[in-house]
Amino acid sequence: RWILDSILMWLGSPMGLKFLGADLVCIEHSHISQNLIAEYHKSKIVVCAWCVNEPKQRNWLKTNGVTII
């Protein structure tokens, strides 16, 4: 179980996503932080947020370069 969890966690990291050929990650907005945005943008991966219903949340995400679905 630990090995499978470790592999899946790695595949969700910027390096793992690049390994898979992904250029985009979609994350529920409450899991997005400034550090997460910086980490994915550094790897040239577009961060998309979903379930953004509040204007304040939307503005913060847009200001930080997150695409909103």
GROMACS .gro file of N, CA and C in nm:
model
  207
    1ARG      N    1   0.083  -0.120   0.000
    1ARG     CA    2   0.000   0.000   0.000
    1ARG      C    3   0.087   0.126   0.000
    2TRP      N    4   0.193   0.126   0.081
    2TRP     CA    5   0.281   0.242   0.089
    2TRP      C    6   0.347   0.271  -0.046
    3ILE      N    7   0.390   0.166  -0.114
    3ILE     CA    8   0.455   0.183  -0.244
    3ILE      C    9   0.358   0.244  -0.344
    4LEU      N   10   0.237   0.193  -0.351
    4LEU     CA   11   0.137   0.248  -0.444
    4LEU      C   12   0.103   0.392  -0.410
    5ASP      N   13   0.086   0.422  -0.283
    5ASP     CA   14   0.057   0.560  -0.242
    5ASP      C   15   0.172   0.653  -0.280
    6SER      N   16   0.294   0.609  -0.262
    6SER     CA   17   0.410   0.690  -0.296
    6SER      C   18   0.417   0.718  -0.446
    7ILE      N   19   0.390   0.617  -0.525
    7ILE     CA   20   0.392   0.633  -0.672
    7ILE      C   21   0.283   0.731  -0.715
    8LEU      N   22   0.163   0.715  -0.660
    8LEU     CA   23   0.053   0.804  -0.698
    8LEU      C   24   0.079   0.948  -0.654
    9MET      N   25   0.138   0.966  -0.537
    9MET     CA   26   0.172   1.101  -0.491
    9MET      C   27   0.276   1.164  -0.583
   10TRP      N   28   0.375   1.085  -0.625
   10TRP     CA   29   0.479   1.136  -0.714
   10TRP      C   30   0.419   1.174  -0.849
   11LEU      N   31   0.327   1.094  -0.900
   11LEU     CA   32   0.265   1.123  -1.030
   11LEU      C   33   0.184   1.253  -1.025
   12GLY      N   34   0.138   1.295  -0.908
   12GLY     CA   35   0.065   1.420  -0.893
   12GLY      C   36   0.155   1.541  -0.873
   13SER      N   37   0.284   1.517  -0.859
   13SER     CA   38   0.379   1.627  -0.841
   13SER      C   39   0.413   1.687  -0.978
   14PRO      N   40   0.469   1.807  -0.981
   14PRO     CA   41   0.508   1.866  -1.110
   14PRO      C   42   0.599   1.774  -1.191
   15MET      N   43   0.697   1.710  -1.127
   15MET     CA   44   0.787   1.622  -1.199
   15MET      C   45   0.712   1.500  -1.254
   16GLY      N   46   0.623   1.444  -1.175
   16GLY     CA   47   0.544   1.329  -1.220
   16GLY      C   48   0.451   1.365  -1.335
   17LEU      N   49   0.389   1.483  -1.327
   17LEU     CA   50   0.300   1.527  -1.435
   17LEU      C   51   0.377   1.549  -1.564
   18LYS      N   52   0.497   1.607  -1.554
   18LYS     CA   53   0.582   1.624  -1.674
   18LYS      C   54   0.620   1.489  -1.731
   19PHE      N   55   0.651   1.392  -1.644
   19PHE     CA   56   0.683   1.256  -1.687
   19PHE      C   57   0.567   1.197  -1.768
   20LEU      N   58   0.444   1.225  -1.724
   20LEU     CA   59   0.325   1.175  -1.793
   20LEU      C   60   0.290   1.255  -1.917
   21GLY      N   61   0.355   1.371  -1.936
   21GLY     CA   62   0.328   1.455  -2.052
   21GLY      C   63   0.217   1.556  -2.029
   22ALA      N   64   0.181   1.580  -1.904
   22ALA     CA   65   0.072   1.673  -1.873
   22ALA      C   66   0.126   1.817  -1.866
   23ASP      N   67   0.045   1.911  -1.913
   23ASP     CA   68   0.078   2.053  -1.906
   23ASP      C   69  -0.021   2.129  -1.818
   24LEU      N   70  -0.115   2.057  -1.757
   24LEU     CA   71  -0.224   2.119  -1.684
   24LEU      C   72  -0.262   2.033  -1.565
   25VAL      N   73  -0.295   2.099  -1.454
   25VAL     CA   74  -0.344   2.028  -1.337
   25VAL      C   75  -0.472   2.099  -1.292
   26CYS      N   76  -0.576   2.023  -1.262
   26CYS     CA   77  -0.703   2.079  -1.214
   26CYS      C   78  -0.719   2.041  -1.066
   27ILE      N   79  -0.736   2.145  -0.984
   27ILE     CA   80  -0.741   2.125  -0.839
   27ILE      C   81  -0.861   2.199  -0.782
   28GLU      N   82  -0.929   2.137  -0.686
   28GLU     CA   83  -1.038   2.205  -0.618
   28GLU      C   84  -0.980   2.326  -0.546
   29HIS      N   85  -1.044   2.441  -0.558
   29HIS     CA   86  -0.986   2.568  -0.517
   29HIS      C   87  -0.938   2.573  -0.373
   30SER      N   88  -1.000   2.501  -0.282
   30SER     CA   89  -0.960   2.508  -0.142
   30SER      C   90  -0.824   2.443  -0.115
   31HIS      N   91  -0.771   2.369  -0.211
   31HIS     CA   92  -0.641   2.303  -0.195
   31HIS      C   93  -0.528   2.385  -0.258
   32ILE      N   94  -0.560   2.500  -0.315
   32ILE     CA   95  -0.460   2.581  -0.384
   32ILE      C   96  -0.402   2.684  -0.288
   33SER      N   97  -0.269   2.690  -0.286
   33SER     CA   98  -0.198   2.788  -0.203
   33SER      C   99  -0.097   2.860  -0.291
   34GLN      N  100  -0.040   2.967  -0.237
   34GLN     CA  101   0.061   3.041  -0.310
   34GLN      C  102   0.182   2.952  -0.341
   35ASN      N  103   0.221   2.868  -0.246
   35ASN     CA  104   0.334   2.777  -0.267
   35ASN      C  105   0.306   2.676  -0.377
   36LEU      N  106   0.184   2.621  -0.377
   36LEU     CA  107   0.146   2.524  -0.480
   36LEU      C  108   0.149   2.589  -0.618
   37ILE      N  109   0.095   2.709  -0.628
   37ILE     CA  110   0.094   2.781  -0.755
   37ILE      C  111   0.237   2.802  -0.804
   38ALA      N  112   0.325   2.848  -0.716
   38ALA     CA  113   0.464   2.874  -0.753
   38ALA      C  114   0.534   2.746  -0.799
   39GLU      N  115   0.509   2.637  -0.729
   39GLU     CA  116   0.572   2.509  -0.763
   39GLU      C  117   0.532   2.461  -0.903
   40TYR      N  118   0.403   2.469  -0.933
   40TYR     CA  119   0.356   2.423  -1.065
   40TYR      C  120   0.393   2.521  -1.175
   41HIS      N  121   0.386   2.649  -1.150
   41HIS     CA  122   0.424   2.748  -1.252
   41HIS      C  123   0.573   2.738  -1.284
   42LYS      N  124   0.654   2.709  -1.182
   42LYS     CA  125   0.799   2.692  -1.204
   42LYS      C  126   0.824   2.578  -1.302
   43SER      N  127   0.740   2.476  -1.298
   43SER     CA  128   0.752   2.361  -1.389
   43SER      C  129   0.675   2.381  -1.519
   44LYS      N  130   0.624   2.503  -1.539
   44LYS     CA  131   0.547   2.537  -1.660
   44LYS      C  132   0.420   2.453  -1.675
   45ILE      N  133   0.353   2.428  -1.563
   45ILE     CA  134   0.227   2.356  -1.563
   45ILE      C  135   0.116   2.454  -1.525
   46VAL      N  136   0.013   2.459  -1.607
   46VAL     CA  137  -0.100   2.549  -1.584
   46VAL      C  138  -0.184   2.494  -1.470
   47VAL      N  139  -0.218   2.579  -1.376
   47VAL     CA  140  -0.304   2.539  -1.263
   47VAL      C  141  -0.445   2.588  -1.290
   48CYS      N  142  -0.541   2.496  -1.285
   48CYS     CA  143  -0.683   2.529  -1.302
   48CYS      C  144  -0.756   2.499  -1.171
   49ALA      N  145  -0.847   2.588  -1.136
   49ALA     CA  146  -0.927   2.569  -1.014
   49ALA      C  147  -1.071   2.543  -1.053
   50TRP      N  148  -1.137   2.458  -0.977
   50TRP     CA  149  -1.279   2.433  -1.000
   50TRP      C  150  -1.355   2.455  -0.869
   51CYS      N  151  -1.484   2.470  -0.882
   51CYS     CA  152  -1.575   2.501  -0.771
   51CYS      C  153  -1.546   2.636  -0.708
   52VAL      N  154  -1.515   2.736  -0.790
   52VAL     CA  155  -1.492   2.871  -0.739
   52VAL      C  156  -1.623   2.947  -0.752
   53ASN      N  157  -1.688   2.973  -0.640
   53ASN     CA  158  -1.819   3.038  -0.643
   53ASN      C  159  -1.819   3.180  -0.588
   54GLU      N  160  -1.719   3.213  -0.509
   54GLU     CA  161  -1.714   3.344  -0.445
   54GLU      C  162  -1.626   3.441  -0.524
   55PRO      N  163  -1.674   3.564  -0.547
   55PRO     CA  164  -1.595   3.664  -0.621
   55PRO      C  165  -1.458   3.689  -0.559
   56LYS      N  166  -1.449   3.689  -0.425
   56LYS     CA  167  -1.322   3.712  -0.357
   56LYS      C  168  -1.221   3.601  -0.391
   57GLN      N  169  -1.269   3.476  -0.390
   57GLN     CA  170  -1.183   3.362  -0.427
   57GLN      C  171  -1.139   3.373  -0.572
   58ARG      N  172  -1.234   3.404  -0.658
   58ARG     CA  173  -1.206   3.416  -0.801
   58ARG      C  174  -1.099   3.523  -0.827
   59ASN      N  175  -1.113   3.637  -0.762
   59ASN     CA  176  -1.017   3.745  -0.782
   59ASN      C  177  -0.877   3.705  -0.735
   60TRP      N  178  -0.867   3.639  -0.618
   60TRP     CA  179  -0.737   3.597  -0.568
   60TRP      C  180  -0.671   3.499  -0.664
   61LEU      N  181  -0.749   3.402  -0.712
   61LEU     CA  182  -0.695   3.302  -0.804
   61LEU      C  183  -0.650   3.367  -0.935
   62LYS      N  184  -0.731   3.452  -0.992
   62LYS     CA  185  -0.694   3.519  -1.117
   62LYS      C  186  -0.569   3.604  -1.099
   63THR      N  187  -0.560   3.675  -0.989
   63THR     CA  188  -0.444   3.759  -0.960
   63THR      C  189  -0.317   3.675  -0.952
   64ASN      N  190  -0.329   3.551  -0.907
   64ASN     CA  191  -0.214   3.463  -0.892
   64ASN      C  192  -0.192   3.371  -1.012
   65GLY      N  193  -0.257   3.399  -1.123
   65GLY     CA  194  -0.231   3.326  -1.247
   65GLY      C  195  -0.295   3.190  -1.257
   66VAL      N  196  -0.406   3.170  -1.185
   66VAL     CA  197  -0.475   3.040  -1.190
   66VAL      C  198  -0.594   3.053  -1.286
   67THR      N  199  -0.607   2.954  -1.375
   67THR     CA  200  -0.721   2.948  -1.464
   67THR      C  201  -0.840   2.894  -1.387
   68ILE      N  202  -0.957   2.949  -1.412
   68ILE     CA  203  -1.076   2.908  -1.336
   68ILE      C  204  -1.174   2.837  -1.430
   69ILE      N  205  -1.222   2.722  -1.385
   69ILE     CA  206  -1.322   2.647  -1.462
   69ILE      C  207  -1.458   2.673  -1.400
   0.00000   0.00000   0.00000
